[in-house]
Coordinates of C-alpha atoms and ligand atoms in Angstrom, one line a residue:
M1 CA -10.0 -21.0 -49.1
R2 CA -8.6 -18.4 -51.3
P3 CA -7.4 -15.1 -49.9
E4 CA -10.3 -13.2 -51.4
T5 CA -12.6 -15.2 -49.4
R6 CA -10.5 -15.5 -46.1
A7 CA -10.3 -11.6 -46.4
I8 CA -14.1 -11.5 -45.9
H9 CA -14.5 -14.4 -43.5
T10 CA -11.6 -15.0 -41.1
G11 CA -12.0 -13.4 -37.6
Q12 CA -15.5 -12.1 -38.7
S13 CA -18.9 -14.0 -38.3
V14 CA -22.6 -13.1 -38.1
D15 CA -23.1 -11.3 -34.7
P16 CA -24.9 -14.0 -32.4
N17 CA -26.9 -11.4 -30.5
T18 CA -28.4 -9.5 -33.3
G19 CA -27.8 -11.2 -36.5
A20 CA -25.7 -8.4 -38.2
I21 CA -23.7 -9.3 -40.9
V22 CA -21.1 -6.8 -40.2
S23 CA -19.5 -6.7 -36.7
P24 CA -20.6 -4.2 -34.3
I25 CA -17.9 -1.8 -32.9
H26 CA -17.1 -2.6 -29.4
L27 CA -16.3 0.7 -27.6
S28 CA -16.3 -0.9 -24.3
S29 CA -12.8 -0.5 -22.5
T30 CA -13.6 -3.3 -20.0
F31 CA -15.3 -6.5 -19.7
E32 CA -17.3 -8.4 -17.1
R33 CA -15.7 -11.1 -15.0
D34 CA -17.4 -14.4 -14.7
L35 CA -18.5 -15.2 -11.0
D36 CA -15.4 -17.4 -10.4
G37 CA -13.2 -14.1 -11.7
A38 CA -12.4 -15.8 -15.1
Y39 CA -13.0 -14.0 -18.4
S40 CA -14.3 -16.9 -20.1
K41 CA -15.3 -14.6 -23.0
G42 CA -11.7 -14.0 -23.8
H43 CA -11.6 -10.1 -23.1
L44 CA -10.6 -8.5 -19.8
Y45 CA -9.6 -4.7 -20.9
S46 CA -9.2 -3.1 -24.4
R47 CA -5.6 -2.5 -24.0
Y48 CA -5.0 -6.0 -23.6
T49 CA -7.6 -7.5 -26.2
N50 CA -10.8 -6.1 -27.7
P51 CA -13.3 -8.0 -30.0
N52 CA -12.6 -5.7 -33.1
R53 CA -8.8 -6.2 -32.7
K54 CA -8.9 -9.6 -32.2
S55 CA -11.0 -10.0 -35.5
L56 CA -8.3 -8.0 -37.4
E57 CA -5.4 -9.8 -35.8
D58 CA -6.8 -13.2 -36.8
C59 CA -7.6 -12.0 -40.3
L60 CA -4.1 -10.6 -40.9
A61 CA -2.5 -13.8 -39.2
D62 CA -4.6 -15.8 -41.8
L63 CA -3.7 -13.7 -44.8
E64 CA 0.1 -13.8 -44.1
G65 CA 0.0 -17.6 -43.3
G66 CA 1.3 -16.8 -39.8
V67 CA 0.0 -18.2 -36.4
A68 CA -0.6 -15.1 -34.7
A69 CA -0.8 -11.4 -35.2
A70 CA -0.5 -8.1 -33.1
A71 CA -2.0 -4.9 -34.1
F72 CA -0.8 -1.5 -33.4
S73 CA -1.7 2.2 -33.8
S74 CA 0.6 2.9 -36.8
G75 CA 3.1 0.9 -38.9
S76 CA 5.7 2.9 -36.9
A77 CA 4.3 1.6 -33.6
A78 CA 4.6 -2.0 -34.7
M79 CA 8.1 -1.5 -35.7
M80 CA 8.9 0.4 -32.3
T81 CA 7.3 -2.5 -30.6
L82 CA 9.7 -5.2 -32.5
L83 CA 12.8 -3.1 -31.7
Q84 CA 11.5 -2.8 -28.0
T85 CA 12.1 -6.6 -27.7
L86 CA 15.9 -6.1 -28.2
L87 CA 18.3 -5.2 -25.4
P88 CA 21.1 -2.8 -24.9
G89 CA 23.9 -4.1 -26.8
D90 CA 22.1 -6.0 -29.3
H91 CA 22.8 -5.3 -33.1
V92 CA 20.6 -4.9 -36.0
I93 CA 21.2 -5.0 -39.9
A94 CA 18.6 -3.0 -41.7
P95 CA 18.5 -1.8 -45.4
D96 CA 20.1 1.4 -46.4
I97 CA 16.8 2.3 -48.3
L98 CA 14.0 2.0 -46.1
Y99 CA 11.0 4.2 -45.1
F100 CA 12.9 7.4 -43.5
G101 CA 10.7 7.6 -40.6
I102 CA 11.7 3.9 -39.6
M103 CA 15.4 4.7 -40.1
E104 CA 14.8 7.8 -38.0
L105 CA 13.2 5.9 -35.4
M106 CA 16.0 3.5 -35.0
K107 CA 18.6 6.3 -35.3
K108 CA 17.2 8.8 -33.0
V109 CA 15.2 6.7 -30.4
F110 CA 17.1 3.2 -30.3
V111 CA 20.6 4.3 -30.8
P112 CA 20.6 6.2 -27.7
M113 CA 19.3 3.4 -25.9
G114 CA 22.1 1.1 -26.6
I115 CA 21.1 -0.7 -29.8
R116 CA 23.4 -0.7 -32.6
F117 CA 22.4 -0.6 -36.3
D118 CA 24.1 -1.1 -39.6
F119 CA 22.3 0.2 -42.7
I120 CA 23.7 -1.8 -45.7
D121 CA 22.7 -2.5 -49.3
M122 CA 20.7 -5.8 -48.9
R123 CA 20.8 -6.6 -52.5
S124 CA 24.4 -7.7 -51.7
L125 CA 24.3 -11.0 -49.8
D126 CA 28.0 -10.6 -49.2
Q127 CA 27.4 -7.4 -47.3
V128 CA 24.7 -9.3 -45.1
E129 CA 27.0 -11.9 -44.3
Q130 CA 29.9 -9.4 -43.6
Y131 CA 27.9 -7.3 -41.2
I132 CA 26.8 -10.1 -38.9
S133 CA 28.3 -10.4 -35.4
S134 CA 27.7 -12.3 -32.5
E135 CA 25.6 -9.3 -31.1
T136 CA 23.2 -9.4 -34.2
K137 CA 19.8 -10.4 -33.3
L138 CA 17.6 -9.4 -35.9
I139 CA 17.7 -8.4 -39.9
I140 CA 15.2 -6.0 -41.1
V141 CA 14.3 -6.4 -44.6
E142 CA 12.0 -4.0 -46.6
T143 CA 11.0 -5.1 -49.9
P144 CA 10.3 -3.6 -52.4
S145 CA 11.6 -0.3 -50.4
N146 CA 10.4 3.1 -49.9
P147 CA 10.9 5.1 -51.9
Q148 CA 13.4 3.5 -54.6
L149 CA 11.8 0.0 -54.9
T150 CA 14.8 -1.9 -54.3
V151 CA 14.3 -5.5 -54.1
T152 CA 15.7 -7.7 -51.6
D153 CA 16.0 -11.6 -51.8
I154 CA 14.0 -12.7 -48.8
K155 CA 14.8 -16.5 -48.9
A156 CA 18.6 -15.8 -49.3
V157 CA 18.7 -13.4 -46.4
V158 CA 16.9 -15.9 -44.3
E159 CA 19.2 -18.8 -45.2
I160 CA 22.3 -16.7 -44.1
A161 CA 20.5 -15.3 -41.0
H162 CA 19.0 -18.5 -39.5
A163 CA 22.5 -20.1 -40.3
H164 CA 23.7 -17.7 -37.5
D165 CA 20.4 -17.9 -35.4
I166 CA 19.4 -14.5 -36.4
Q167 CA 15.7 -13.6 -36.8
V168 CA 14.5 -11.9 -40.1
A169 CA 11.6 -9.4 -40.0
V170 CA 10.2 -8.4 -43.3
D171 CA 8.1 -5.1 -43.8
N172 CA 5.7 -6.4 -46.5
T173 CA 3.7 -2.9 -46.7
I174 CA 4.6 -2.1 -50.3
A175 CA 4.1 -5.6 -51.6
T176 CA 1.1 -6.5 -49.5
P177 CA 0.2 -10.1 -48.7
I178 CA -1.8 -10.5 -51.8
L179 CA 1.5 -10.1 -53.7
Q180 CA 4.2 -11.4 -51.4
Q181 CA 4.3 -14.0 -48.5
P182 CA 7.6 -13.5 -46.6
L183 CA 6.7 -16.3 -43.9
A184 CA 6.4 -18.8 -46.7
L185 CA 9.9 -17.7 -47.8
G186 CA 11.1 -18.3 -44.2
A187 CA 10.9 -15.0 -42.5
D188 CA 10.3 -15.1 -39.0
Y189 CA 8.1 -11.9 -38.7
V190 CA 6.2 -9.8 -41.0
L191 CA 5.5 -6.2 -40.5
H192 CA 2.8 -3.9 -42.1
A193 CA 1.8 -0.2 -42.0
T194 CA -1.8 -1.3 -42.6
T195 CA -2.2 2.5 -43.1
K196 CA -1.4 1.8 -46.9
Y197 CA -2.8 -0.9 -48.9
I198 CA -4.5 -3.1 -46.2
A199 CA -6.9 -0.3 -44.9
G200 CA -6.7 1.1 -48.4
H201 CA -8.8 4.5 -48.1
S202 CA -6.3 6.9 -46.6
D203 CA -8.6 7.2 -43.7
V204 CA -7.1 5.3 -40.9
L205 CA -3.5 4.6 -39.3
G206 CA -2.5 1.2 -38.3
G207 CA 0.4 -1.4 -38.0
A208 CA 0.6 -5.1 -37.5
I209 CA 3.2 -7.8 -36.8
V210 CA 2.5 -11.4 -37.7
T211 CA 4.8 -14.2 -36.5
Q212 CA 5.6 -17.6 -38.0
V213 CA 5.8 -19.2 -34.4
E214 CA 4.9 -17.8 -30.9
D215 CA 8.5 -17.8 -29.8
E216 CA 10.1 -16.0 -27.1
R217 CA 10.4 -12.8 -29.0
W218 CA 6.8 -13.1 -29.9
E219 CA 5.7 -13.6 -26.3
R220 CA 7.7 -10.5 -25.1
L221 CA 6.3 -8.2 -28.2
V222 CA 2.7 -9.2 -27.2
Y223 CA 3.6 -8.3 -23.5
I224 CA 4.7 -4.9 -24.7
Q225 CA 1.9 -4.4 -26.9
K226 CA -0.6 -5.2 -23.9
M227 CA 1.5 -3.2 -21.2
G228 CA 2.5 -0.2 -23.5
G229 CA -0.8 0.1 -25.3
A230 CA 0.2 1.5 -28.5
V231 CA -2.8 -0.4 -30.1
P232 CA -5.5 0.8 -32.5
S233 CA -9.0 1.8 -31.3
P234 CA -12.0 -0.6 -32.0
F235 CA -13.2 1.9 -34.8
E236 CA -9.7 1.9 -36.3
C237 CA -9.5 -2.0 -36.2
W238 CA -13.2 -2.0 -37.7
L239 CA -12.1 0.5 -40.8
T240 CA -9.0 -1.8 -41.5
L241 CA -10.7 -4.9 -41.5
R242 CA -13.6 -3.1 -43.7
G243 CA -10.8 -2.2 -46.0
I244 CA -9.4 -5.8 -45.8
Q245 CA -12.4 -7.3 -47.5
T246 CA -11.7 -5.5 -51.1
M247 CA -7.9 -5.7 -50.8
S248 CA -7.3 -8.3 -53.3
Y249 CA -9.5 -6.6 -55.7
R250 CA -7.9 -3.1 -55.1
V251 CA -4.3 -4.6 -55.4
R252 CA -4.9 -6.1 -58.7
A253 CA -6.7 -3.1 -60.2
M254 CA -4.1 -0.9 -59.1
T255 CA -1.3 -3.2 -60.1
D256 CA -2.7 -3.1 -63.8
H257 CA -2.9 0.6 -63.5
A258 CA 0.7 0.9 -62.2
K259 CA 2.1 -1.0 -65.2
Q260 CA 0.3 1.1 -67.7
I261 CA 1.6 4.1 -65.9
V262 CA 5.1 2.8 -66.0
S263 CA 5.0 2.0 -69.5
F264 CA 3.8 5.8 -70.2
L265 CA 6.5 7.2 -68.0
Q266 CA 9.3 5.1 -69.5
G267 CA 8.2 6.4 -73.0
H268 CA 8.4 10.1 -72.0
P269 CA 11.2 12.4 -73.0
Q270 CA 11.1 14.4 -69.7
V271 CA 11.4 11.2 -67.5
E272 CA 15.0 10.2 -66.8
S273 CA 14.0 6.5 -65.3
V274 CA 11.3 4.9 -63.6
L275 CA 11.9 2.8 -60.5
Y276 CA 9.6 -0.3 -60.4
P277 CA 10.4 -3.8 -59.7
G278 CA 8.6 -5.2 -62.8
I279 CA 10.9 -3.5 -65.4
P280 CA 12.8 -6.5 -67.0
E281 CA 16.1 -4.3 -67.1
S282 CA 16.1 -3.2 -63.5
V283 CA 18.4 -4.8 -60.9
G284 CA 15.6 -6.3 -58.7
Y285 CA 13.5 -7.9 -61.6
E286 CA 14.6 -11.4 -61.3
V287 CA 14.2 -11.7 -57.6
A288 CA 11.0 -9.9 -57.7
S289 CA 9.7 -12.2 -60.3
R290 CA 10.6 -15.3 -57.9
Q291 CA 9.3 -13.9 -54.7
M292 CA 6.4 -11.8 -55.8
S293 CA 3.2 -12.9 -57.6
D294 CA 3.2 -9.6 -59.2
Y295 CA 5.0 -6.2 -59.1
G296 CA 2.8 -4.0 -57.0
I297 CA 1.7 -0.6 -57.3
L298 CA 4.1 2.0 -55.8
M299 CA 6.7 3.5 -58.3
S300 CA 9.0 6.4 -58.3
F301 CA 10.6 8.1 -61.4
L302 CA 13.4 10.5 -61.8
V303 CA 12.2 13.8 -63.6
R304 CA 14.9 15.0 -66.4
G305 CA 16.4 18.1 -64.4
D306 CA 16.7 19.1 -60.7
A307 CA 14.8 19.1 -57.6
Q308 CA 13.0 22.4 -58.6
Q309 CA 11.9 20.9 -61.8
A310 CA 10.7 17.6 -60.3
I311 CA 8.5 19.9 -57.7
D312 CA 7.2 22.0 -60.5
V313 CA 5.9 18.8 -62.1
T314 CA 3.9 18.1 -59.1
N315 CA 2.6 21.6 -58.9
R316 CA 1.3 21.2 -62.6
L317 CA -0.6 18.1 -61.7
G318 CA -4.4 18.4 -61.4
L319 CA -5.9 15.3 -60.4
I320 CA -2.9 13.6 -58.7
T321 CA -2.6 15.0 -55.2
R322 CA 0.6 16.2 -53.8
A323 CA 0.6 14.5 -50.3
T324 CA 2.4 12.1 -48.4
S325 CA 1.8 8.3 -47.8
F326 CA 0.4 5.6 -50.3
G327 CA -2.1 2.8 -50.7
G328 CA -5.4 4.7 -50.9
T329 CA -7.9 5.1 -53.6
H330 CA -6.6 8.7 -54.3
S331 CA -3.6 8.9 -56.3
L332 CA -0.9 10.8 -54.7
I333 CA 2.8 12.2 -55.5
E334 CA 5.5 13.3 -53.5
H335 CA 9.0 14.9 -53.9
R336 CA 10.6 12.6 -51.2
Y337 CA 13.9 14.5 -51.1
S338 CA 12.2 17.6 -49.5
V339 CA 10.9 15.3 -46.7
E340 CA 13.5 13.0 -45.8
A341 CA 16.2 13.5 -43.5
E342 CA 19.6 14.9 -44.2
G343 CA 21.9 12.4 -45.7
T344 CA 19.3 10.7 -47.4
K345 CA 20.0 8.4 -50.4
T346 CA 16.9 9.6 -52.3
P347 CA 18.0 11.2 -55.6
Q348 CA 16.8 15.0 -55.6
N349 CA 14.7 14.6 -58.8
L350 CA 12.8 11.6 -57.6
L351 CA 9.1 11.8 -57.3
R352 CA 7.2 8.8 -55.6
L353 CA 3.8 8.1 -57.2
S354 CA 1.1 6.1 -55.5
I355 CA -1.6 5.0 -57.8
G356 CA -5.1 4.9 -56.5
L357 CA -8.1 3.7 -58.1
E358 CA -9.2 6.6 -60.6
H359 CA -9.5 5.5 -64.2
V360 CA -5.9 5.0 -65.6
D361 CA -6.6 7.0 -68.5
D362 CA -7.4 10.1 -66.5
L363 CA -4.1 9.5 -64.5
I364 CA -2.1 9.2 -67.8
E365 CA -3.6 12.5 -69.0
D366 CA -2.9 14.2 -66.0
L367 CA 0.8 13.3 -65.9
S368 CA 1.0 14.0 -69.4
Q369 CA -0.1 17.6 -69.3
A370 CA 2.1 18.0 -66.1
L371 CA 5.3 16.5 -67.6
G372 CA 4.6 18.8 -70.8
Ligands
PLP401 N1 6.8 0.9 -43.4 C1 6.8 1.4 -44.7 C2 7.4 0.6 -45.9 C3 6.4 2.9 -44.8 O1 6.2 3.4 -46.0 C4 5.8 3.5 -43.8 C5 5.2 4.8 -43.9 O2 5.1 5.4 -45.0 C6 5.6 2.7 -42.5 C7 6.3 1.5 -42.4 C8 5.3 3.5 -41.2 O3 3.9 3.5 -41.1 P1 2.9 4.4 -40.4 O4 3.0 5.8 -41.2 O5 1.5 3.9 -40.4 O6 3.6 4.7 -39.0

């Protein structure tokens, strides 16, 4: 079955008790034991498993082509749990351009715990090879990356990593499982902030990790998920799964809008450049064309001028909202330099633009009047 169909049916079935087409929300935190003490219906306590979480995890695993998924209360909690599978002395290679909150988590939480990180330009495969040591246990890839939309060659990084017995985790949040399938390219784990395109309506936080095989690290990760409990509530799982049902259609429509907006911005005299993997002249275009089925929705652009001139553009917008995040039905814009940590590589005149599901002509009109 195609992804559109699996998104509606995997992990979801007619409720046997009531005939309800849409799954009920199981708020119960605990479940009845059988007479012999077993839990034959599969659930014991909601920190361990919950019917709504199980549905979500099954659907996500299927959509990413993995064997299992673990859902978390946010994308950051998903990454935190993956990093918690490491031990003091372990080394991780991560991109120098990745979601700044995750970079902060690595630097401020995991470095003091004895994990070592190198943040490198992952477009250079030579650099990947060069930074590998006998302590390297994990390579994190984020492609396209937030907020500069740089593209990493997943297959090539996996080949290098696996030759050294190192695992690769790909943050697929920006591409979505509809446009990019990292496990099929050999990655060991796929990570998502389901907060974004997967849930898709800016109304629920969530994260997930999908695995290629249920290996030792996966067992440890699921153990930490259960014992630590950074899990989404049943309602959050239900909302996320509802969002998944329309994901393919949202992603395709939004990608179409994004391309039209990229063309508009490229032709505008107040725009210095546009960062988007689908621009043929861009560095990442060739790799993106190979590993993505389309170029996605998120983009950034550099306004001609300084930070204040970029902020002024956001202040003149009427329809596109000044807010962080991306992936929902509302179009959002953000001056990333203002919100990222000191030492960020984000240019001061960069605006990240998240295209929603408004009519594309209305969005272009709004950008046109704001850019002047
Ligand atoms: N990964 C990427 C690429 C992101 O952009 C974000 C958040 O913006 C996250 C992970 C973290 O997700 P969350 O905000 O749900 O913790």
